[in-house]
Structure formats: C-alpha cells, structure tokens
Tab-separated table of C-alpha atoms and ligand atoms in Angstrom:
chain	number	residue	atom	x	y	z
N	1	MET	CA	199.374	14.655	74.365
N	2	ILE	CA	202.565	15.708	72.551
N	3	VAL	CA	205.147	12.961	71.975
N	4	LEU	CA	208.685	13.312	70.655
N	5	GLY	CA	209.938	10.207	68.853
N	6	VAL	CA	213.585	9.395	68.158
N	7	GLU	CA	214.343	6.928	65.364
N	8	GLY	CA	217.862	5.506	65.189
N	9	THR	CA	217.915	1.826	64.264
N	10	ALA	CA	220.289	2.050	61.303
N	11	HIS	CA	220.799	4.763	58.683
N	12	THR	CA	218.463	7.557	59.772
N	13	MET	CA	218.467	9.939	62.701
N	14	GLY	CA	214.818	10.926	62.704
N	15	VAL	CA	212.935	13.043	65.186
N	16	GLY	CA	209.181	13.394	64.900
N	17	ILE	CA	206.806	15.356	67.095
N	18	VAL	CA	203.239	14.120	67.127
N	19	LYS	CA	200.135	15.528	68.806
N	20	ASP	CA	197.154	13.397	69.824
N	21	THR	CA	198.589	10.261	68.171
N	22	SER	CA	198.042	11.215	64.539
N	23	LYS	CA	198.847	14.898	63.982
N	24	VAL	CA	202.458	15.286	62.828
N	25	LEU	CA	203.781	18.631	64.072
N	26	SER	CA	207.241	18.010	62.638
N	27	ASP	CA	209.322	15.253	61.092
N	28	VAL	CA	213.046	15.828	60.569
N	29	ARG	CA	215.445	13.191	59.213
N	30	LYS	CA	219.144	13.031	58.493
N	31	THR	CA	220.379	9.950	56.698
N	32	TYR	CA	223.834	8.390	56.753
N	33	GLN	CA	225.427	7.861	53.365
N	34	PRO	CA	227.977	5.016	53.311
N	35	PRO	CA	231.151	5.483	51.223
N	36	GLU	CA	230.740	4.437	47.584
N	37	GLY	CA	230.645	0.677	47.093
N	38	ALA	CA	230.131	-0.009	50.807
N	39	GLY	CA	227.082	-0.907	52.879
N	40	ILE	CA	226.023	0.562	56.229
N	41	HIS	CA	228.877	0.193	58.724
N	42	PRO	CA	227.273	-0.019	62.200
N	43	ARG	CA	230.018	1.971	63.945
N	44	ASP	CA	230.123	4.738	61.322
N	45	ALA	CA	226.334	4.911	61.199
N	46	SER	CA	226.072	5.155	64.999
N	47	GLN	CA	228.650	7.945	65.019
N	48	PHE	CA	226.612	9.766	62.371
N	49	LEU	CA	223.454	9.393	64.496
N	50	GLY	CA	225.213	10.713	67.595
N	51	GLU	CA	226.717	13.681	65.781
N	52	ASN	CA	223.369	14.717	64.296
N	53	MET	CA	220.898	14.005	67.060
N	54	ASN	CA	221.092	17.347	68.830
N	55	ALA	CA	220.592	19.389	65.677
N	56	VAL	CA	217.731	17.149	64.503
N	57	VAL	CA	215.965	17.461	67.886
N	58	GLU	CA	216.348	21.259	67.817
N	59	GLU	CA	215.084	21.489	64.240
N	60	ALA	CA	212.077	19.269	65.022
N	61	LEU	CA	211.135	21.408	68.029
N	62	GLY	CA	211.576	24.572	65.958
N	63	LYS	CA	209.429	23.286	63.091
N	64	ALA	CA	206.720	22.181	65.540
N	65	GLY	CA	206.918	25.605	67.150
N	66	ILE	CA	207.208	24.194	70.671
N	67	SER	CA	209.776	23.850	73.445
N	68	PHE	CA	210.542	20.856	75.671
N	69	LYS	CA	208.084	22.258	78.206
N	70	GLU	CA	205.191	21.206	75.982
N	71	VAL	CA	206.491	17.678	75.300
N	72	ASP	CA	204.679	15.041	77.396
N	73	LEU	CA	206.676	11.938	76.474
N	74	ILE	CA	210.056	11.043	74.970
N	75	SER	CA	210.043	7.878	72.873
N	76	PHE	CA	212.676	6.005	70.893
N	77	SER	CA	213.190	2.920	68.745
N	78	GLN	CA	214.301	0.189	71.165
N	79	GLY	CA	214.807	-2.534	68.517
N	80	PRO	CA	215.324	-4.336	66.273
N	81	GLY	CA	218.315	-2.749	64.586
N	82	LEU	CA	222.077	-2.347	64.570
N	83	GLY	CA	223.365	-2.492	68.176
N	84	PRO	CA	225.641	0.567	68.085
N	85	CYS	CA	222.948	2.681	66.394
N	86	LEU	CA	220.235	1.595	68.830
N	87	ARG	CA	222.490	2.336	71.804
N	88	THR	CA	223.315	5.813	70.509
N	89	ALA	CA	219.667	6.768	69.932
N	90	ALA	CA	218.565	5.244	73.254
N	91	THR	CA	221.304	7.075	75.155
N	92	GLY	CA	220.242	10.341	73.545
N	93	ALA	CA	216.583	9.693	74.410
N	94	ARG	CA	217.489	8.890	78.040
N	95	VAL	CA	219.461	12.124	78.313
N	96	LEU	CA	216.476	14.118	76.997
N	97	ALA	CA	214.037	12.369	79.355
N	98	LEU	CA	216.225	12.830	82.443
N	99	LYS	CA	217.292	16.377	81.635
N	100	HIS	CA	213.758	17.603	80.936
N	101	LYS	CA	212.102	15.328	83.546
N	102	LYS	CA	209.812	13.571	81.061
N	103	PRO	CA	208.587	9.965	80.975
N	104	ILE	CA	210.339	7.698	78.448
N	105	LEU	CA	209.057	4.828	76.321
N	106	GLY	CA	210.997	2.543	73.965
N	107	VAL	CA	208.981	0.981	71.125
N	108	ASN	CA	209.484	-1.666	68.464
N	109	HIS	CA	210.604	-0.186	65.153
N	110	CYS	CA	208.720	-2.695	62.955
N	111	VAL	CA	205.477	-2.266	64.887
N	112	ALA	CA	205.936	1.512	64.469
N	113	HIS	CA	206.060	1.039	60.651
N	114	ILE	CA	202.745	-0.840	60.974
N	115	ALA	CA	201.230	1.711	63.385
N	116	VAL	CA	201.780	4.651	61.022
N	117	GLY	CA	200.200	2.661	58.184
N	118	LYS	CA	197.207	1.804	60.309
N	119	ILE	CA	196.740	5.319	61.663
N	120	MET	CA	197.055	7.022	58.275
N	121	SER	CA	194.698	4.564	56.534
N	122	GLY	CA	192.096	4.366	59.274
N	123	PHE	CA	191.862	0.622	58.527
N	124	LYS	CA	190.555	-1.610	61.322
N	125	ASN	CA	192.387	-4.919	60.876
N	126	PRO	CA	194.608	-4.797	57.810
N	127	LEU	CA	196.897	-7.392	56.360
N	128	VAL	CA	200.349	-5.767	56.392
N	129	LEU	CA	203.184	-6.121	53.908
N	130	TYR	CA	206.239	-4.664	55.643
N	131	VAL	CA	209.193	-4.208	53.306
N	132	SER	CA	212.307	-2.371	54.438
N	133	GLY	CA	216.068	-2.844	54.223
N	134	ALA	CA	216.428	-5.734	56.638
N	135	ASN	CA	212.804	-6.867	56.918
N	136	THR	CA	210.251	-8.444	54.629
N	137	GLN	CA	207.178	-9.730	56.442
N	138	ILE	CA	203.468	-10.358	55.890
N	139	LEU	CA	201.547	-9.838	59.124
N	140	GLU	CA	198.123	-9.604	60.671
N	141	LEU	CA	196.981	-8.843	64.197
N	142	LYS	CA	195.659	-11.997	65.876
N	143	GLU	CA	195.080	-12.364	69.602
N	144	GLY	CA	197.130	-9.383	70.673
N	145	ARG	CA	200.200	-9.759	68.463
N	146	TYR	CA	201.170	-9.076	64.880
N	147	ARG	CA	201.554	-12.664	63.695
N	148	ILE	CA	203.983	-13.280	60.868
N	149	PHE	CA	202.360	-15.287	58.084
N	150	GLY	CA	205.320	-15.101	55.808
N	151	GLU	CA	208.763	-13.569	55.672
N	152	THR	CA	212.050	-13.649	53.832
N	153	LEU	CA	214.153	-16.697	54.533
N	154	ASP	CA	217.364	-14.801	53.808
N	155	VAL	CA	217.955	-11.149	52.938
N	156	GLY	CA	215.265	-8.408	53.184
N	157	ILE	CA	214.094	-7.021	49.837
N	158	GLY	CA	215.579	-3.552	50.476
N	159	ASN	CA	218.982	-5.006	51.318
N	160	MET	CA	218.743	-7.169	48.190
N	161	LEU	CA	218.144	-4.032	46.074
N	162	ASP	CA	220.964	-2.152	47.842
N	163	LYS	CA	223.386	-5.068	47.362
N	164	PHE	CA	222.487	-5.202	43.678
N	165	GLY	CA	223.215	-1.470	43.559
N	166	ARG	CA	226.648	-1.957	45.138
N	167	GLU	CA	227.576	-4.540	42.491
N	168	THR	CA	226.404	-2.334	39.632
N	169	GLY	CA	227.716	1.072	40.692
N	170	LEU	CA	224.462	2.605	41.993
N	171	LYS	CA	224.787	4.829	45.047
N	172	HIS	CA	223.231	3.793	48.362
N	173	PRO	CA	220.277	3.504	48.848
N	174	ALA	CA	219.811	1.831	45.474
N	175	GLY	CA	216.032	1.261	45.687
N	176	PRO	CA	215.019	4.666	44.234
N	177	LYS	CA	217.730	4.478	41.527
N	178	ILE	CA	216.598	1.003	40.495
N	179	GLU	CA	213.021	2.309	40.313
N	180	ALA	CA	214.075	5.153	37.993
N	181	LEU	CA	216.183	2.871	35.747
N	182	ALA	CA	213.399	0.262	35.642
N	183	ARG	CA	211.119	2.818	33.969
N	184	GLN	CA	213.510	2.867	31.019
N	185	GLY	CA	213.733	-0.944	30.801
N	186	ARG	CA	212.206	-2.481	27.670
N	187	ASN	CA	212.961	-6.209	27.803
N	188	TYR	CA	212.007	-8.628	30.544
N	189	ILE	CA	214.823	-11.021	31.380
N	190	GLU	CA	213.878	-14.156	33.266
N	191	LEU	CA	215.239	-14.244	36.828
N	192	PRO	CA	214.826	-16.847	39.625
N	193	TYR	CA	211.452	-16.605	41.340
N	194	THR	CA	211.451	-18.128	44.843
N	195	VAL	CA	208.268	-18.370	46.867
N	196	LYS	CA	207.773	-21.105	49.449
N	197	GLY	CA	204.207	-20.973	50.709
N	198	THR	CA	204.056	-17.517	52.257
N	199	ASP	CA	207.838	-17.244	52.665
N	200	LEU	CA	210.254	-15.723	50.178
N	201	SER	CA	213.914	-15.868	49.291
N	202	PHE	CA	215.830	-13.117	47.496
N	203	SER	CA	219.421	-14.387	47.411
N	204	GLY	CA	218.969	-16.331	44.152
N	205	VAL	CA	217.433	-13.446	42.252
N	206	LEU	CA	220.219	-11.166	43.523
N	207	THR	CA	223.092	-13.449	42.415
N	208	ASN	CA	221.465	-14.041	39.054
N	209	ALA	CA	220.722	-10.361	38.406
N	210	VAL	CA	224.358	-9.456	39.191
N	211	SER	CA	225.603	-12.162	36.808
N	212	LYS	CA	223.334	-10.784	34.060
N	213	PHE	CA	224.959	-7.365	34.576
N	214	LYS	CA	228.447	-8.897	34.303
N	215	VAL	CA	227.670	-10.400	30.878
N	216	GLY	CA	226.625	-6.990	29.579
N	217	ILE	CA	222.817	-7.020	29.644
N	218	PRO	CA	221.613	-3.383	29.859
N	219	LEU	CA	221.196	-2.227	33.470
N	220	GLU	CA	217.771	-0.716	32.705
N	221	ASP	CA	216.454	-4.112	31.554
N	222	ILE	CA	217.870	-5.866	34.608
N	223	CYS	CA	216.385	-3.258	36.986
N	224	TYR	CA	213.020	-3.610	35.272
N	225	SER	CA	213.178	-7.414	35.479
N	226	LEU	CA	214.444	-7.372	39.057
N	227	GLN	CA	211.508	-5.224	40.171
N	228	GLU	CA	208.912	-7.189	38.191
N	229	THR	CA	210.190	-10.521	39.542
N	230	SER	CA	210.724	-9.626	43.198
N	231	PHE	CA	207.536	-7.529	43.429
N	232	ALA	CA	205.511	-10.336	41.832
N	233	MET	CA	206.859	-12.603	44.580
N	234	LEU	CA	205.657	-10.085	47.202
N	235	CYS	CA	202.240	-9.881	45.513
N	236	GLU	CA	201.907	-13.655	45.407
N	237	VAL	CA	202.553	-14.157	49.130
N	238	THR	CA	200.365	-11.191	50.065
N	239	GLU	CA	197.551	-12.543	47.901
N	240	ARG	CA	197.882	-16.000	49.454
N	241	ALA	CA	197.695	-14.535	52.971
N	242	LEU	CA	194.784	-12.292	51.954
N	243	ALA	CA	192.764	-15.234	50.644
N	244	HIS	CA	193.630	-17.415	53.624
N	245	LEU	CA	192.789	-14.777	56.222
N	246	ASN	CA	189.801	-13.421	54.331
N	247	ALA	CA	191.185	-9.906	54.828
N	248	ASP	CA	189.601	-6.894	53.144
N	249	GLU	CA	192.284	-4.277	53.858
N	250	VAL	CA	195.958	-4.242	52.836
N	251	ILE	CA	198.683	-1.912	54.053
N	252	LEU	CA	202.128	-1.541	52.503
N	253	THR	CA	204.797	-0.045	54.772
N	254	GLY	CA	208.606	0.229	55.135
N	255	GLY	CA	211.110	1.990	52.855
N	256	VAL	CA	210.465	-0.170	49.773
N	257	GLY	CA	206.846	1.003	50.051
N	258	ASN	CA	208.048	4.249	48.423
N	259	ASN	CA	208.194	2.358	45.134
N	260	SER	CA	205.284	3.342	42.899
N	261	ARG	CA	205.453	0.182	40.773
N	262	LEU	CA	205.114	-1.971	43.907
N	263	CYS	CA	202.140	0.156	45.025
N	264	GLU	CA	200.546	-0.241	41.608
N	265	MET	CA	200.953	-4.036	41.591
N	266	LEU	CA	199.627	-4.498	45.127
N	267	ASN	CA	196.713	-2.192	44.466
N	268	LEU	CA	195.740	-4.239	41.385
N	269	MET	CA	195.904	-7.424	43.433
N	270	ALA	CA	193.821	-5.934	46.260
N	271	VAL	CA	191.162	-4.576	43.884
N	272	GLU	CA	190.726	-8.065	42.388
N	273	HIS	CA	189.821	-9.287	45.871
N	274	ASP	CA	187.561	-6.321	46.687
N	275	ALA	CA	190.086	-5.267	49.333
N	276	LYS	CA	191.132	-1.706	50.154
N	277	PHE	CA	194.792	-0.763	49.789
N	278	SER	CA	196.773	1.982	51.536
N	279	VAL	CA	200.346	3.247	51.934
N	280	PRO	CA	201.463	5.832	54.560
N	281	LYS	CA	202.736	8.209	51.875
N	282	GLY	CA	205.776	10.154	53.017
N	283	PHE	CA	206.156	7.955	56.105
N	284	CYS	CA	207.256	4.624	54.628
N	285	SER	CA	210.965	5.219	55.277
N	286	ASP	CA	212.419	5.276	58.787
N	287	ASN	CA	211.204	8.364	60.665
N	288	GLY	CA	210.654	9.632	64.190
N	289	ALA	CA	206.955	10.427	63.706
N	290	MET	CA	206.026	6.752	63.464
N	291	ILE	CA	207.947	6.088	66.707
N	292	ALA	CA	206.023	8.893	68.423
N	293	MET	CA	202.700	7.593	67.056
N	294	LEU	CA	203.227	4.073	68.398
N	295	ALA	CA	204.478	5.451	71.732
N	296	SER	CA	201.300	7.602	71.984
N	297	LEU	CA	199.115	4.543	71.425
N	298	GLU	CA	201.023	2.460	73.977
N	299	TYR	CA	201.243	5.225	76.591
N	300	GLU	CA	197.530	5.959	76.324
N	301	ASN	CA	196.895	2.262	76.869
N	302	GLY	CA	198.875	2.252	80.095
N	303	VAL	CA	202.349	1.122	79.018
N	304	ARG	CA	205.084	2.667	81.181
N	305	MET	CA	208.874	2.240	81.328
N	306	LYS	CA	211.530	3.004	83.900
N	307	ILE	CA	214.982	4.061	82.733
N	308	GLU	CA	216.279	0.570	83.603
N	309	ASP	CA	213.721	-0.919	81.157
N	310	THR	CA	215.100	1.087	78.257
N	311	VAL	CA	217.964	-1.261	77.380
N	312	VAL	CA	218.014	-1.823	73.612
N	313	LYS	CA	216.767	-5.015	71.935
N	314	PRO	CA	218.719	-5.503	68.671
N	315	ASN	CA	216.975	-8.802	67.853
N	316	GLN	CA	213.449	-8.052	69.038
N	317	ARG	CA	210.904	-9.583	66.643
N	318	THR	CA	207.634	-7.996	65.540
N	319	ASP	CA	205.661	-10.843	67.128
N	320	ASP	CA	207.465	-10.419	70.479
N	321	VAL	CA	205.428	-7.290	71.087
N	322	GLU	CA	202.028	-7.301	72.754
N	323	ILE	CA	199.553	-4.998	71.049
N	324	PHE	CA	197.296	-3.094	73.453
N	325	TRP	CA	195.793	-0.661	70.973
X	401	AMP	P1	213.733	1.759	55.734
X	401	AMP	O1	214.847	1.124	56.539
X	401	AMP	O2	212.386	1.284	56.146
X	401	AMP	O3	213.853	3.247	55.675
X	401	AMP	O4	213.932	1.209	54.235
X	401	AMP	C1	215.138	1.390	53.560
X	401	AMP	C2	215.115	0.606	52.268
X	401	AMP	O5	214.111	1.114	51.388
X	401	AMP	C3	216.429	0.683	51.505
X	401	AMP	O6	216.839	-0.640	51.226
X	401	AMP	C4	216.077	1.443	50.225
X	401	AMP	O7	216.821	1.024	49.080
X	401	AMP	C5	214.616	1.090	50.063
X	401	AMP	N1	213.887	2.068	49.246
X	401	AMP	C6	213.706	3.379	49.481
X	401	AMP	N2	213.018	3.965	48.455
X	401	AMP	C7	212.760	2.976	47.550
X	401	AMP	C8	212.100	2.915	46.282
X	401	AMP	N3	211.561	4.004	45.719
X	401	AMP	N4	212.034	1.708	45.652
X	401	AMP	C9	212.566	0.607	46.210
X	401	AMP	N5	213.202	0.602	47.397
X	401	AMP	C10	213.300	1.756	48.065
X	402	MG	MG1	212.691	0.659	59.009
C-alpha cells in the first residue's frame, strides 16, 4: 500500500510518501521562518503552508517516481496543532482525496512522532520521550493507549529553547544554534532545575537563563548550561519512568531529538539500565512520512474516515487516541 502523508500542524509543510508502512519513497519539507525576534504567527504560518502545499506535493510525487494513480490513501495531521495551520493542511488533503477519488485518514501528530520511532527501531514496547516545540511527554503503551507518565507543566522544551533564542538574538528555530554554541561553552552556570515526580517545568530555567545573558555571562556558557540542566531534567524523569515500568527499550522522538548531546545523555542512562535506546534519525522533526506511516498502520487495522470525520482537532491529546497496531 502506498500512502501520502501531509504534515501541517505548525511550521512545516511536509509531504511524505510511504510504501508498505516503513519504506519512505520520498519526504519533502518546507519550513516557515518567522520574522527576526518573533515566534510562529498562526495566520502567517498557515498562509505559508497553503502557498507551498501544491509544490511540496508535486515534488514528493516526483521524488517517489509515482503519480496519484498509484497512491492508495491520503493522510494528514488532524491535531494537535495551531488551528489555522491544521485547517489549511486538512483542506488541502480533502481536496486531494476528493479530486483523485482516494480514501482519507486524519491522524494524531504526536502519535505519528511515536510511530516513526517505533517503526524505525523495531522495538516492541518502548518507553517514549517525546520532545518537540510545544510538547514534552514521557509515554508508554498500556491497554490500547499511549499513557502519559510525565509531561511539562508549562512550556514544551523546544519552545523554551526557541524563546531563549528570541531573547538572545538567535534565529528561529534556536535549538540547533544553541546546540552549536553549547559545544563552545566552558563553564557550567547553575540554573533552576525543576522536576516534580515525572513532570517537568521549564519556565524558571528560561527566565533565569535570559537574566544571566542580560548581566553579560557569555552566551556559549549559558547555552551549555541550559542544555546540561534541561536535558538532565529529561533524563531524570525518563529514568524514573523506566525504573517504575521496568522498560527495556527507550525511544527519543520529536524535533529536540535532533540534539546529539541529548541523545548521548539518554543513551548513557539507558545503558546503565541494560535498556536499548533508539532515535528515528532524520525523522525527528515534523515530516509527512511519519503521518503516512501512522495512517498505514491504522488503515491496515481497519480504521476508516468519511470526509465529515476529518474536522481538525487542535487540542487532541496523545492519550485520546486508541492504538490498534
Ligand atoms: P518539531 O515541531 O517536532 O519539528 O520540533 C521543533 C523543535 O525542535 C523546535 O523548538 C526546535 O528548536 C527544536 N530543535 C530542532 N533541532 C534541534 C536541536 N538540534 N537541538 C535542540 N532542539 C532542536
Ligand atoms: Mg511535531
């Protein structure tokens, strides 16, 4: 089965074409860049998605070397995400499905981040650390749903990094720039460390890191300290969940999963517990292939949607979704 997946929850218009659930035939992404000093504006981002969708679809088909005739299913990210962005991507997906007379399936964006991690690792029942812009969650599949064992109580770690970047003159998205600067950091500066059981909070570390910048502490040292502190928090809650659940596999997914220092720290933690560790390399950030992969799994397990079921769900939670696969 060949599935075309459209991702459009926030910053990225992504179209992925996937064959037999795991073979990526193509994966094309175009990412919105907010004006300097600003965050993602939902209306501007949705306009960007709309303007680029057609070209991204065409490029993905071209790279896969197929036409619409060979596509068996159109899928899209139904939620959670920014309302205007979700509506734009969903409208585009509906047009494709109706025009080419294909079935359509909307899937949960967060579960898609998990699905790509699970498929690419081959793990059976992993503990998942999902870290993106808006989301920071520790999850495991229990009785048909990804149950959330811990999550951020305020801002997601990616948004925390991006906000820090806005205050310190780093271009959006700041995560990769902070990673590069952190490598040049020499001195660890103490920052607030907030873990509450398996939940986390990042607003204190953000405010404090910005104030350190304002008093003239070198940006490299703050970036280094910000990563070490916030990633140690992530490792602590993941380790607590791992011990509690007796898990022996750990997956890291979501855009912040691109960070090699975070991978290194989590891998060290997992090894200490004789657990395996995996990251869906190249597919941590938002992309259409992960949407197509999850849609393949759901469709093959009997999930179907009518056009009237495709209304977007901006606040849909990961644990709202039943897992059939
Ligand atoms: P997503 O929405 O899943 O694509 O994740 C986007 C988030 O990932 C943004 O907040 C980025 O700053 C963050 N991000 C991307 N690459 C890195 C990196 N190398 N280190 C830390 N954060 C990153
Ligand atoms: Mg995402």
